Tab-separated table of C-alpha atoms and ligand atoms in Angstrom:
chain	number	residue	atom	x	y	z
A	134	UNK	CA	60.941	-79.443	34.089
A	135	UNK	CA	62.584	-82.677	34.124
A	136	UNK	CA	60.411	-84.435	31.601
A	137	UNK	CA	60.465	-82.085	28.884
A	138	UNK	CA	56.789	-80.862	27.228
A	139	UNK	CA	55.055	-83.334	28.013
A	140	UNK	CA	53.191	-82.868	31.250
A	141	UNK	CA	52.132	-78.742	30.280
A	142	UNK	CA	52.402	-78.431	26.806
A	143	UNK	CA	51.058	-79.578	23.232
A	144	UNK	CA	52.999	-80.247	20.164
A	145	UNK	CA	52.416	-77.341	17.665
A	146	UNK	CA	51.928	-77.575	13.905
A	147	UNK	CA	51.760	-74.520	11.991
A	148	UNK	CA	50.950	-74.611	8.538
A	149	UNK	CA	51.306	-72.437	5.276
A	150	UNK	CA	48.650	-72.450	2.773
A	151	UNK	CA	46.542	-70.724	1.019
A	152	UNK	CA	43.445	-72.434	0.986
A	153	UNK	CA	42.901	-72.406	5.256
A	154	UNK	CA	39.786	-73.473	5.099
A	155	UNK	CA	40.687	-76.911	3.857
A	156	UNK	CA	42.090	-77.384	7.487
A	157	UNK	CA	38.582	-76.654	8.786
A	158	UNK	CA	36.236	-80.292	9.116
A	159	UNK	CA	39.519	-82.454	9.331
A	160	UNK	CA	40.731	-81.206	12.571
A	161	UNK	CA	37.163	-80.469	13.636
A	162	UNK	CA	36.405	-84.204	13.982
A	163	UNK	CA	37.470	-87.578	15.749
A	164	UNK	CA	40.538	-87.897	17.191
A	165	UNK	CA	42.212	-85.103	15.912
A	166	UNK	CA	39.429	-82.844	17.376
A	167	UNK	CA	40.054	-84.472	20.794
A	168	UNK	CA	43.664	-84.314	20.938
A	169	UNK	CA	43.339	-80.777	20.391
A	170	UNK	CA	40.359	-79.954	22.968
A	171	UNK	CA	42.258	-82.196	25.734
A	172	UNK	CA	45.276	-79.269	24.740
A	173	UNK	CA	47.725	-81.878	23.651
A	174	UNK	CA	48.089	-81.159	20.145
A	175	UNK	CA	47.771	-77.254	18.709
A	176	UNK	CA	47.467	-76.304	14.560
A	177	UNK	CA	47.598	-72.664	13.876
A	178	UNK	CA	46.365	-72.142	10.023
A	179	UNK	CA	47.811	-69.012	8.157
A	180	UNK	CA	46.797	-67.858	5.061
A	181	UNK	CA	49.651	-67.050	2.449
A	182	UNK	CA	47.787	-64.540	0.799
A	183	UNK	CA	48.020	-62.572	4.154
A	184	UNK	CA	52.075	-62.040	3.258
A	185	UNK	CA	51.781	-61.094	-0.039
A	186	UNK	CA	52.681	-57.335	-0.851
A	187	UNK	CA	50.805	-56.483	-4.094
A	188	UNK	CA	46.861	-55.407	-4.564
A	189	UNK	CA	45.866	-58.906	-5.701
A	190	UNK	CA	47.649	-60.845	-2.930
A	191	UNK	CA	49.666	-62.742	-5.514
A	192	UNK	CA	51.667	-65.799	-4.434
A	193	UNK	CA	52.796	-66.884	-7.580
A	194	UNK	CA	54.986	-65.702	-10.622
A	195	UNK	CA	57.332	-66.923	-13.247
A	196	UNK	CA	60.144	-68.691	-12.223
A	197	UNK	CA	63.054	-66.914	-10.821
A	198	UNK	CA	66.059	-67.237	-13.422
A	199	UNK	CA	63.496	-68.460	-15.923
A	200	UNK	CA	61.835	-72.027	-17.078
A	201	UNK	CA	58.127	-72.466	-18.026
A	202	UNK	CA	55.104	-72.053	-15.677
A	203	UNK	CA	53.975	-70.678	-12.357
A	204	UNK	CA	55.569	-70.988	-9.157
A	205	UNK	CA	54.851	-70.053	-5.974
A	206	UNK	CA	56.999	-67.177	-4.955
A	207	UNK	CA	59.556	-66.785	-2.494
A	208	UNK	CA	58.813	-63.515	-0.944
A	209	UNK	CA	55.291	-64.469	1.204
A	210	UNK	CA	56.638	-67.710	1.556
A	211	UNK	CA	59.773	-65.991	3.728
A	212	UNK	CA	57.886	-63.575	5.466
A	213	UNK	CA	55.507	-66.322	6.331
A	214	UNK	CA	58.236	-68.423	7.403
A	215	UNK	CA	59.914	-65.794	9.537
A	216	UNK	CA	56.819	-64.309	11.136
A	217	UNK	CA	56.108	-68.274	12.321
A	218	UNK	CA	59.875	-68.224	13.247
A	219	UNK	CA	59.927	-65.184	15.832
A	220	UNK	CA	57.980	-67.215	18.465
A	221	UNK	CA	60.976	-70.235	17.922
A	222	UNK	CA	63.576	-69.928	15.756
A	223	UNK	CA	64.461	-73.606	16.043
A	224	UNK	CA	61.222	-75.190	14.393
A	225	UNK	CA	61.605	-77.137	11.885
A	226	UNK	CA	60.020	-75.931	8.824
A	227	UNK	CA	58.906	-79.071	6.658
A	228	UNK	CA	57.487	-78.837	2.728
A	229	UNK	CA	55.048	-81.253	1.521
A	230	UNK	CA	56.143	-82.297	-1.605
A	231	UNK	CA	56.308	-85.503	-4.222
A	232	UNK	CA	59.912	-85.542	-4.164
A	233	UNK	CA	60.051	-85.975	-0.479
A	234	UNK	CA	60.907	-88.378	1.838
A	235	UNK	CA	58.384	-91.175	1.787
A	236	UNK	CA	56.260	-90.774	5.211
A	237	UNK	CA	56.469	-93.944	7.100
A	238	UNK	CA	54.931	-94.813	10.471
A	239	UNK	CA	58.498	-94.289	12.214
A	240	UNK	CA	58.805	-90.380	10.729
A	241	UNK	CA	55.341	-90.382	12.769
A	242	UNK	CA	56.575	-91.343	16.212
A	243	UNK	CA	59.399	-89.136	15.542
A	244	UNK	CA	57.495	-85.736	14.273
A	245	UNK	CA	55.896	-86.092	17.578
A	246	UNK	CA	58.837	-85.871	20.023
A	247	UNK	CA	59.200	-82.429	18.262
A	248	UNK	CA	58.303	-79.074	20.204
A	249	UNK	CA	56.869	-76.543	17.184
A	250	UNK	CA	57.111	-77.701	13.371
A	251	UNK	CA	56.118	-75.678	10.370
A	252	UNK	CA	54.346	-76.989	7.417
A	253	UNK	CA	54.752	-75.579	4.336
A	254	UNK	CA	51.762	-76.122	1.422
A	255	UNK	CA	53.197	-75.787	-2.274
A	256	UNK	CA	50.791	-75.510	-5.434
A	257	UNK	CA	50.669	-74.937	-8.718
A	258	UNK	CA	53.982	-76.440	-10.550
A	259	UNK	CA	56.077	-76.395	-7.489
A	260	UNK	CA	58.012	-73.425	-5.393
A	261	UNK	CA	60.736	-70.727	-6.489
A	262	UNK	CA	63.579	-72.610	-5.347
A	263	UNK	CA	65.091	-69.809	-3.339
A	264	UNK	CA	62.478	-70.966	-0.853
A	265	UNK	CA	64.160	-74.555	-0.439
A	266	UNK	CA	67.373	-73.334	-0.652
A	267	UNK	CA	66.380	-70.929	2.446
A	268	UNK	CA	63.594	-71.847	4.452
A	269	UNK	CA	63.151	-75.403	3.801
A	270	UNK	CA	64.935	-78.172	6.707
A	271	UNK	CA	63.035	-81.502	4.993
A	272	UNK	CA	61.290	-82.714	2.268
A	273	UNK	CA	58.151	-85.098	3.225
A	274	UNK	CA	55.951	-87.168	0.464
A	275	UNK	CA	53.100	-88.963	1.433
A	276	UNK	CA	53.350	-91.175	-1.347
A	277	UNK	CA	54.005	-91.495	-5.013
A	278	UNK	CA	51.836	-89.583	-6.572
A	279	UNK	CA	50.896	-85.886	-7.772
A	280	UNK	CA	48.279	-84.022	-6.075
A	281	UNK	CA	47.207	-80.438	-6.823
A	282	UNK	CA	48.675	-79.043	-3.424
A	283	UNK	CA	50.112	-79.515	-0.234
A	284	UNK	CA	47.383	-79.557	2.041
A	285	UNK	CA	46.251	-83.388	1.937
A	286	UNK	CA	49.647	-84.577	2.926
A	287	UNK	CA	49.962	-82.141	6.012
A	288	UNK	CA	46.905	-82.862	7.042
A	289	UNK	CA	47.793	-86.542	6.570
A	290	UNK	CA	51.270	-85.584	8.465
A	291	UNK	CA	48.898	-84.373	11.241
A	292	UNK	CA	46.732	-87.064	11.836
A	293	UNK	CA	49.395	-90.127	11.686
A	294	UNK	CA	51.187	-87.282	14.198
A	295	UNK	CA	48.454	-86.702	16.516
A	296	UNK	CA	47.732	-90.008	17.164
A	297	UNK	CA	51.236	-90.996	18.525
A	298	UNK	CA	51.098	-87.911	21.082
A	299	UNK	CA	51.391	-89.415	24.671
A	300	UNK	CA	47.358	-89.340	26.129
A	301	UNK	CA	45.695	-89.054	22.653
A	302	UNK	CA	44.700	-92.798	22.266
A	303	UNK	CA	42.918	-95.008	24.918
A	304	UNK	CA	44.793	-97.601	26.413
A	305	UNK	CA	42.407	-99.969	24.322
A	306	UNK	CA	43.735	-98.742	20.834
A	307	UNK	CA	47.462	-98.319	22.307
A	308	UNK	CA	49.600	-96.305	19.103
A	309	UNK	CA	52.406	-98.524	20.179
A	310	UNK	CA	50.545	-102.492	19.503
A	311	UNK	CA	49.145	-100.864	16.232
A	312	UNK	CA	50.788	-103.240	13.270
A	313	UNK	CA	50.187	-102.315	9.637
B	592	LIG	C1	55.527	-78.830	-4.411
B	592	LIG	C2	52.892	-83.395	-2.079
B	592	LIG	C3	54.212	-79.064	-4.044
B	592	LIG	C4	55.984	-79.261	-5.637
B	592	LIG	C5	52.515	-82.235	-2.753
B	592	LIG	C6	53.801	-80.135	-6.133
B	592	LIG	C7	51.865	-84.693	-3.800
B	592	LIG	C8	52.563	-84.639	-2.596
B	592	LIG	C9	53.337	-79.703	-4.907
B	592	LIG	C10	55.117	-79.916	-6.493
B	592	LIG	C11	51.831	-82.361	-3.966
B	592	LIG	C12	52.959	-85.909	-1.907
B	592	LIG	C13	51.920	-79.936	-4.506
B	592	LIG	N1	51.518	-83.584	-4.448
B	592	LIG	N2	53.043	-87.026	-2.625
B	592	LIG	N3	51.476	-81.299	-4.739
B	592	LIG	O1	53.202	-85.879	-0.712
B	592	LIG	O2	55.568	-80.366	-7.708
């Protein structure tokens, strides 16, 4: 296989959340719909709540070693993580949050030589911080600004992403010419 993934296989995101259905009309349309019909590009959606341990499916609780306020707990998040992780222990688990690294075009083209990466939702006032500590390999922030969770800004990681996949875009709108 002298030319890596590219001739057989599609990048894969895999994304934490737990509002899944979010995912649903975004990837269903446009580009993003095509890049995944024409197999290049693959998003697996998987719902927190399905990793929680308790009657209510709880993925939140006060802060570990106190402080004010909810945060998303560490537990689900982990066995989340590591169920994702037993296809490919190497993928690159990346959280969605303001204090991130800004996304820029270039963190585009390079999210899309990867293989398998793992996005990671946060909401309410942020995560236990056992799960950055553990889990987490980058930081990504779509801009400079709060929102009320994660899943805009992986689904914004996704699109700039799919588009830069080898095959997704026409000759006519060629990723590379695209100036901004
Ligand atoms: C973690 C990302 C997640 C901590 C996430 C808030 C904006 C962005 C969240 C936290 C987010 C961004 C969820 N808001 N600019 N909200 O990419 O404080």
């Amino acid at each position: 296989r002298p030319f890596g993934r590219r001739e057989e296989k599609a990048l894969i995101f895999e994304v934490i959340t737990i509002f899944p259905r979010m995912f649903d009309s975004p990837l269903a349309e446009g580009v993003v719909r095509k890049a995944i019909d024409r197999g290049l590009l693959t998003v697996g959606v998987h719902d927190l709540r399905d990793h929680a341990d308790d009657p209510h499916r709880s993925t939140d609780d006060y802060p570990y070693g106190g402080g004010g306020g909810m945060v998303m707990t560490a537990e689900p998040i982990g066995r989340a993580v590591e169920t994702l992780h037993n296809g490919d222990p190497r993928a690159k688990v990346i959280f969605l949050t303001p204090q991130g690294r800004p996304w820029t075009q270039e963190g585009a083209r390079a999210l899309a030589r990867e293989d398998r990466v793992i996005l990671l939702c946060g909401r309410y006032e942020g995560v236990d911080e056992r799960v950055r500590e553990i889990y987490v390999d980058e930081e990504i922030s779509i801009g400079d600004y709060v929102l009320t969770g994660g899943e805009l800004p992986a689904l914004v990681v996704i699109d700039a992403v799919a588009r830069m996949i080898p095959g997704v875009l026409g000759c006519a709108e060629s990723a590379e010419e695209d100036s901004f």
